[in-house]
PDB file of C-alpha atoms in Angstrom:
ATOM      1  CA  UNK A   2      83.488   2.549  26.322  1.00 50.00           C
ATOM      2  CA  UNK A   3      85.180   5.936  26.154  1.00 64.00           C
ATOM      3  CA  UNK A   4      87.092   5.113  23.492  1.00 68.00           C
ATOM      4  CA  UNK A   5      83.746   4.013  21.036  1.00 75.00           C
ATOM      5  CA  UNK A   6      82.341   7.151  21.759  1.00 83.00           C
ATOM      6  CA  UNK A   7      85.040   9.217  20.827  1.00 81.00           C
ATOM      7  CA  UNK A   8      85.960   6.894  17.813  1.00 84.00           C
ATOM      8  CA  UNK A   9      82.139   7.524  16.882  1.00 90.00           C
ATOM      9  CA  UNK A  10      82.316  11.287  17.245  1.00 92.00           C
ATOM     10  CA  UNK A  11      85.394  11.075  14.947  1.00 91.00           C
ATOM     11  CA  UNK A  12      83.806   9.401  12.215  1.00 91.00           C
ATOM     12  CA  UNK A  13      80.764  11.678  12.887  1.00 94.00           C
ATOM     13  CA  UNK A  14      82.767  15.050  12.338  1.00 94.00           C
ATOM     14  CA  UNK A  15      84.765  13.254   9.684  1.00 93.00           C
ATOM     15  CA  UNK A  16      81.615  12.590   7.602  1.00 94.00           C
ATOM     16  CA  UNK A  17      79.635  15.795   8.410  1.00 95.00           C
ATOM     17  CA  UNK A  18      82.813  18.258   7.562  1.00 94.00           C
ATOM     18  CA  UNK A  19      82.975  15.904   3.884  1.00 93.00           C
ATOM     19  CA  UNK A  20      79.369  16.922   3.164  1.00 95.00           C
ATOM     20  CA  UNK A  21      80.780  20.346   3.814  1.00 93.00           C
ATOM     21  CA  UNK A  22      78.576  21.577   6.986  1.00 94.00           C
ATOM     22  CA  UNK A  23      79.921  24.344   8.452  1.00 94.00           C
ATOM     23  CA  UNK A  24      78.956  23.883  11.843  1.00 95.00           C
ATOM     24  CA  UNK A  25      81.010  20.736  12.104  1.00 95.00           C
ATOM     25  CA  UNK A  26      84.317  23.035  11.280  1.00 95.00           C
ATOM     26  CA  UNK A  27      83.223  25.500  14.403  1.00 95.00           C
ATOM     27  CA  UNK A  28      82.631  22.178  16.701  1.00 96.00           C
ATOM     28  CA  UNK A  29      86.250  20.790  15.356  1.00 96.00           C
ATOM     29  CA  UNK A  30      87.325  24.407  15.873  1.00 97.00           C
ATOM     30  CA  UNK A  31      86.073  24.896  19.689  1.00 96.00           C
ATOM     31  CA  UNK A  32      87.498  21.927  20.500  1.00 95.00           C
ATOM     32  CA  UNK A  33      90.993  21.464  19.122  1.00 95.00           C
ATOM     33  CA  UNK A  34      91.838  25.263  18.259  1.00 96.00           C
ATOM     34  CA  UNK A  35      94.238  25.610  21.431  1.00 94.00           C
ATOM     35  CA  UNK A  36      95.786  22.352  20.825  1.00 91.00           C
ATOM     36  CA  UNK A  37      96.785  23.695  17.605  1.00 94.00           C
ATOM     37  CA  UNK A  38      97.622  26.741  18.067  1.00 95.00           C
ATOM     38  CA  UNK A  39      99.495  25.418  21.598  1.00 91.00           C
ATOM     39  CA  UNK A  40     101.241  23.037  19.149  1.00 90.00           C
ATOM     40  CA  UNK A  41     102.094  25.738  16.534  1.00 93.00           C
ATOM     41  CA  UNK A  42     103.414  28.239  19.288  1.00 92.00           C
ATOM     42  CA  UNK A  43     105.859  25.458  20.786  1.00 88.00           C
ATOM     43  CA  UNK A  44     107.423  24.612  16.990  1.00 89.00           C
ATOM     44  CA  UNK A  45     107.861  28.943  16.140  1.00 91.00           C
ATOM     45  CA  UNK A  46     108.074  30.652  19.129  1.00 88.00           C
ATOM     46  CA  UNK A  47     105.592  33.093  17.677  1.00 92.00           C
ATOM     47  CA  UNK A  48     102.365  33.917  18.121  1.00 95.00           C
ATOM     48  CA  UNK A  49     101.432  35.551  14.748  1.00 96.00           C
ATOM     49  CA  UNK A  50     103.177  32.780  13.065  1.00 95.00           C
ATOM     50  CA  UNK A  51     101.018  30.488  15.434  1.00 96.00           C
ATOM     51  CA  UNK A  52      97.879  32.112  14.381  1.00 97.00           C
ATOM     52  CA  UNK A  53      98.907  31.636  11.033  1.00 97.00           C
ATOM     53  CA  UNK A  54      99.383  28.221  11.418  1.00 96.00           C
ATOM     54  CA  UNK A  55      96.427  27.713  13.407  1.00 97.00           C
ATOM     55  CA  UNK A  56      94.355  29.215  10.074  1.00 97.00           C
ATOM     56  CA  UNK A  57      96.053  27.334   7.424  1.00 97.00           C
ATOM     57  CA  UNK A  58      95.412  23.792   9.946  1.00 97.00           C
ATOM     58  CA  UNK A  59      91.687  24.634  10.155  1.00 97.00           C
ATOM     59  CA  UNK A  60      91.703  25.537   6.525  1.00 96.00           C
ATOM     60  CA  UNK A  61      93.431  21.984   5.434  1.00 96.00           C
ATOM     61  CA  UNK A  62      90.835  19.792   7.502  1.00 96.00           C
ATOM     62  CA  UNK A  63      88.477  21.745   6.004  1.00 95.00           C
ATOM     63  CA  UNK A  64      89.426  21.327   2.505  1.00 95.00           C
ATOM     64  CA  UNK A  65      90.567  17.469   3.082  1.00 95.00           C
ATOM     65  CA  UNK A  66      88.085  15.827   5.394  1.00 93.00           C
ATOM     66  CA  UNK A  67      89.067  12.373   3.407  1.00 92.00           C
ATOM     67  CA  UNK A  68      92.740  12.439   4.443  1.00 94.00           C
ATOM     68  CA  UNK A  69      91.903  11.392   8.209  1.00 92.00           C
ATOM     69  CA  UNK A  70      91.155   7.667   8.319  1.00 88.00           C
ATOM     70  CA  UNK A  71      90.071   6.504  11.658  1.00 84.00           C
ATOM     71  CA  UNK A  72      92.025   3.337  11.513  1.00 82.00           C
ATOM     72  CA  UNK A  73      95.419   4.911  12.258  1.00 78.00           C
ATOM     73  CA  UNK A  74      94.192   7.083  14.815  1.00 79.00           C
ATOM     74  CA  UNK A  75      92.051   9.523  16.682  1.00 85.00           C
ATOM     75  CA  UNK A  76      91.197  12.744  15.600  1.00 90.00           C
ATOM     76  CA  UNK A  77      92.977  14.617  17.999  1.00 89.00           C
ATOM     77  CA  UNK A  78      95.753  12.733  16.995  1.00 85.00           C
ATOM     78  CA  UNK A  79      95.956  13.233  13.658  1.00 90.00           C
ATOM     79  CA  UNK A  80      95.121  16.834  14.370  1.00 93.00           C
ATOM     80  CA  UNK A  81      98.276  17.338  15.965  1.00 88.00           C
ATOM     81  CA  UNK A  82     100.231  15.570  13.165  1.00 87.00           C
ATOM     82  CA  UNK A  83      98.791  18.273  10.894  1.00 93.00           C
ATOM     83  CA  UNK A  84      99.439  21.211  13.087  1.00 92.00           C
ATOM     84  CA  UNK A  85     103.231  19.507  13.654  1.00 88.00           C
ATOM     85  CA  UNK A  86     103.661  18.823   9.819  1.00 90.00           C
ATOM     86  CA  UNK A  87     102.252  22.873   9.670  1.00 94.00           C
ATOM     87  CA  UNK A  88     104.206  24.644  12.317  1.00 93.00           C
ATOM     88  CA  UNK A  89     108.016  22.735  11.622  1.00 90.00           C
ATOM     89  CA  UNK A  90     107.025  23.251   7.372  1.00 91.00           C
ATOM     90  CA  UNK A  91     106.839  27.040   8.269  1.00 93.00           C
ATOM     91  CA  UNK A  92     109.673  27.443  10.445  1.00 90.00           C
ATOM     92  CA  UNK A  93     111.842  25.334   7.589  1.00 88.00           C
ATOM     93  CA  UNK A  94     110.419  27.990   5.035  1.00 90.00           C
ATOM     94  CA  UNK A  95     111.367  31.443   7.294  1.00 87.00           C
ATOM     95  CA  UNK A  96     114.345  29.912   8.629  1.00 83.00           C
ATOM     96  CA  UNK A  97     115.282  29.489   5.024  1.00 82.00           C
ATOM     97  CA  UNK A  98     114.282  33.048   3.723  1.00 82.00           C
ATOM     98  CA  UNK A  99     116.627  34.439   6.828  1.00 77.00           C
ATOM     99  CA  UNK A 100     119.426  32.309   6.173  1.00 78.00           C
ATOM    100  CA  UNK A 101     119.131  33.325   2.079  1.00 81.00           C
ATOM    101  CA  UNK A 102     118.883  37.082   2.946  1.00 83.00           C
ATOM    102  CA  UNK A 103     122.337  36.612   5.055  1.00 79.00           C
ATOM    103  CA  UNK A 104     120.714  35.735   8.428  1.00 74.00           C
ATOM    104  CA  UNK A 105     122.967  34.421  11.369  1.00 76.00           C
ATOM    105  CA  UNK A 106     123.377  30.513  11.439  1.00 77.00           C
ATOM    106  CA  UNK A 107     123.872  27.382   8.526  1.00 81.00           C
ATOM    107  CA  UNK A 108     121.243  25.354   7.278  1.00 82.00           C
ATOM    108  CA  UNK A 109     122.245  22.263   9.547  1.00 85.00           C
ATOM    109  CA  UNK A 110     121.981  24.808  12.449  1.00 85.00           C
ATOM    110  CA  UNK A 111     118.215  25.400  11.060  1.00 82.00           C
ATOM    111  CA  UNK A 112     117.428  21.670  10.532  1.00 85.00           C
ATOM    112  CA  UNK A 113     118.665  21.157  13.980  1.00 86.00           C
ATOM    113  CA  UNK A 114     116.396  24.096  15.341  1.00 84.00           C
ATOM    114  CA  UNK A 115     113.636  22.457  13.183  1.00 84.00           C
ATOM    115  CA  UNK A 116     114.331  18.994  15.072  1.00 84.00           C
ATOM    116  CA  UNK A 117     114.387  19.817  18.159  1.00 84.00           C
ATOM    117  CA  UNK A 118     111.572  22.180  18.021  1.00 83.00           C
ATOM    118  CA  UNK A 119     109.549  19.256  16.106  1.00 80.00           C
ATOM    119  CA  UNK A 120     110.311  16.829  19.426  1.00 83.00           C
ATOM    120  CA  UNK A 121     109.699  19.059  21.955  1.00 81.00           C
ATOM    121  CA  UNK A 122     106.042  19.817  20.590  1.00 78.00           C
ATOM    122  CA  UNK A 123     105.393  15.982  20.320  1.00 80.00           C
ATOM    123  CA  UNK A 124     106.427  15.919  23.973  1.00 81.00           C
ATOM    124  CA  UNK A 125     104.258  18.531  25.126  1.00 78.00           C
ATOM    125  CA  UNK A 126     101.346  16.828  22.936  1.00 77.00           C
ATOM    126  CA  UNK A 127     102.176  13.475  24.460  1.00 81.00           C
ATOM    127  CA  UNK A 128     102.578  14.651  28.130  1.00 79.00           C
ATOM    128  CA  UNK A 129      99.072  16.417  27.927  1.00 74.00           C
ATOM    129  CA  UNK A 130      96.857  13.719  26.084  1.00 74.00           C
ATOM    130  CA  UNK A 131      98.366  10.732  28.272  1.00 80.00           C
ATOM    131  CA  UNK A 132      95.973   9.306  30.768  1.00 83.00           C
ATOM    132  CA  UNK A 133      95.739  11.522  34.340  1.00 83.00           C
ATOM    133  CA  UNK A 134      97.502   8.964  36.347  1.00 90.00           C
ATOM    134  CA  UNK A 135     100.639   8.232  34.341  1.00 89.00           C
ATOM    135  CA  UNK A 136     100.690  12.646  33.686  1.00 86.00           C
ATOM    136  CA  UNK A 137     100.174  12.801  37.823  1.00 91.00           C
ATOM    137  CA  UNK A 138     103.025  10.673  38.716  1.00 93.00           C
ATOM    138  CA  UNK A 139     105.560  12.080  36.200  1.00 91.00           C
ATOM    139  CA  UNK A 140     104.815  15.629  37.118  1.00 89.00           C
ATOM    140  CA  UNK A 141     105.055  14.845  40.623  1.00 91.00           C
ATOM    141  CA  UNK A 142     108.619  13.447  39.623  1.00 90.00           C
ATOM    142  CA  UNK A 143     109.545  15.934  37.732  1.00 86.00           C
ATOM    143  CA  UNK A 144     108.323  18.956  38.613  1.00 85.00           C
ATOM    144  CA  UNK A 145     107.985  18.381  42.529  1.00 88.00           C
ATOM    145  CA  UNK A 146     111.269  16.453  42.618  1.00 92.00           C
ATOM    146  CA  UNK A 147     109.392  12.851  44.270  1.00 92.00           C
ATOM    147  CA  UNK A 148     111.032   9.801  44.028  1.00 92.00           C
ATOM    148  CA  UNK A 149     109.117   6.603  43.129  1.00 92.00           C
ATOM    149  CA  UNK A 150     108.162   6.123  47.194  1.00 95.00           C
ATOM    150  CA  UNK A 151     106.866  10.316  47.349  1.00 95.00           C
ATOM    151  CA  UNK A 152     104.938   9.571  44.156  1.00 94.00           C
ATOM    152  CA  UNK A 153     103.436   6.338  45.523  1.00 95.00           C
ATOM    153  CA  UNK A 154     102.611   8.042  48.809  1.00 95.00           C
ATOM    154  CA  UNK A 155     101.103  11.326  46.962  1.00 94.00           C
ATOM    155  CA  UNK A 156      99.096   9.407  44.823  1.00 94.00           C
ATOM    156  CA  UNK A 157      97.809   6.954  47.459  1.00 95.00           C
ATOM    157  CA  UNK A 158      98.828   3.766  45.354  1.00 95.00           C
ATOM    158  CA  UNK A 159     101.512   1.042  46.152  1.00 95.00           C
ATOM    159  CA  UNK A 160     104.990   1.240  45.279  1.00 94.00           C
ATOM    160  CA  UNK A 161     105.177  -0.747  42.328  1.00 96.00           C
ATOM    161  CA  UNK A 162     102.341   1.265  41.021  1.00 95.00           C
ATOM    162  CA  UNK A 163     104.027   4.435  41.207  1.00 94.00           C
ATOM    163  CA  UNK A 164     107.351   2.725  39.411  1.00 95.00           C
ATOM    164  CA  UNK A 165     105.140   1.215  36.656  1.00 95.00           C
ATOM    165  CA  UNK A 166     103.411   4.659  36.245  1.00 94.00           C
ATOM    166  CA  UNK A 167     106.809   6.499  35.731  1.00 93.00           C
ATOM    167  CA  UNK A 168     108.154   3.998  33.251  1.00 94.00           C
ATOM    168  CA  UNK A 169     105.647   3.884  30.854  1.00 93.00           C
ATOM    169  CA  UNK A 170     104.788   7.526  30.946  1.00 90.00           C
ATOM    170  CA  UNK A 171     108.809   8.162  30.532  1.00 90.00           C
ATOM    171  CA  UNK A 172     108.352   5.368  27.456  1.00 90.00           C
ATOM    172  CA  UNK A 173     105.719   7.363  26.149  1.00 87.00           C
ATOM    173  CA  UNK A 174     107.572  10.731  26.186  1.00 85.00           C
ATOM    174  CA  UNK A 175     111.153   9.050  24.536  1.00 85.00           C
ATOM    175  CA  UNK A 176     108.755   8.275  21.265  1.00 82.00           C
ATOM    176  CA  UNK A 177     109.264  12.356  20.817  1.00 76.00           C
ATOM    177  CA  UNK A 178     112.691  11.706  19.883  1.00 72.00           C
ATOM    178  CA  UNK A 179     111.991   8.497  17.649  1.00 69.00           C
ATOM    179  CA  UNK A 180     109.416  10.123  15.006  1.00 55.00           C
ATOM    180  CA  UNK A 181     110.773  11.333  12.034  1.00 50.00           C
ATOM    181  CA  UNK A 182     109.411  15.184  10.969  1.00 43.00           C
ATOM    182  CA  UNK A 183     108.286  14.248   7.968  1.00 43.00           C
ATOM    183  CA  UNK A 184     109.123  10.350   7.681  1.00 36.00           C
ATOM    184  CA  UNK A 185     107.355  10.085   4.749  1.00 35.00           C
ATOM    185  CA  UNK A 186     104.158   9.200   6.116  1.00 35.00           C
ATOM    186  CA  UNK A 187     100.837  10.460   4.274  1.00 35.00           C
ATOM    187  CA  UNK A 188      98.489  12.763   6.497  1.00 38.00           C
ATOM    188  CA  UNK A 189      96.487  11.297   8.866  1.00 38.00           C
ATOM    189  CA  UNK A 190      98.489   7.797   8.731  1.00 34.00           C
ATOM    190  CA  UNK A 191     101.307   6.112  10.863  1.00 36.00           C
ATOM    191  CA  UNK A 192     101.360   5.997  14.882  1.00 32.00           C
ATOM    192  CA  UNK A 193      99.273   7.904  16.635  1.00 35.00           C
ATOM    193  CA  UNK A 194     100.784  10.474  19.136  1.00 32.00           C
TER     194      UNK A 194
END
């Protein structure tokens, strides 16, 4: 049921920010702008460049309502594609200018920042939008050091609960490391996060 009502609220914001009503950007604003600019931080490292990335995100959905297509995803999702696409585009381009003005490093070193930079945002973005009982049991594995038995006890569900809980939400996160940056894939299309 949750998920109609957010799939109708995308197709809603989709429509209304096509006919060009400004209120719709300020809703889409209010309620993704610290994703993005979250997102955009986690790629650069930066928070002026993340403000600038933040703009020119909210700028593009503005300008190109028609590239989302709900059938590949929700808005959120492709959101964060856009802000990802932004934030590691930006970093290639200013990694670039400092390596051409003599900068420290080598251009693999820089596509190598850019990759693992471009992962670790999609893992952040996964780990936060993944349902509250799959996020509960990893970060009580992870960050309070519980095994699968700790976990199940914590969380007041069975064993095999607990284990199922950790694997997917640990097959969830290793899809960080399987997307390509820029695969190819046209705005607003492929997998969602």
């Amino acid at each position: 049921m949750a998920k109609d009502t957010q799939l109708r609220w995308d197709r809603r914001m989709q429509q209304r920010l096509a006919r060009g009503e400004a209120a719709a950007l300020g809703e889409l604003y209010d309620k993704f702008a610290s994703l993005v600019h979250s997102l955009a931080h986690r790629v650069l490292d930066d928070d002026e460049a993340a403000d600038q990335v933040t703009r020119d995100v909210f700028g593009y959905l503005w300008e190109n309502p028609g590239a989302y297509d709900p059938r590949h995803g929700s808005m959120r999702s492709w959101v964060a594609r856009v802000t990802n696409r932004h934030a590691v585009d930006r970093l290639r381009r200013t990694g670039a200018a400092a390596l051409a003005r003599g900068g420290d490093g080598t251009t693999e070193q820089l596509e190598q920042r850019v990759l693992r930079a471009a992962a670790e945002a999609r893992a952040d973005y996964i780990r936060t939008s993944m349902p509250a009982p799959l996020r509960q049991a990893l970060e009580l594995a992870y960050f309070e050091r519980r095994d699968y038995r700790q976990t199940a006890a914590d969380l007041g569900v069975t064993e095999d609960e607990a284990r199922r809980r950790l694997r997917l939400g640990l097959q969830l996160l290793s899809t960080a490391h399987s997307r390509p940056v820029e695969g190819g894939v046209p705005p607003g299309h492929g997998r969602s996060l």
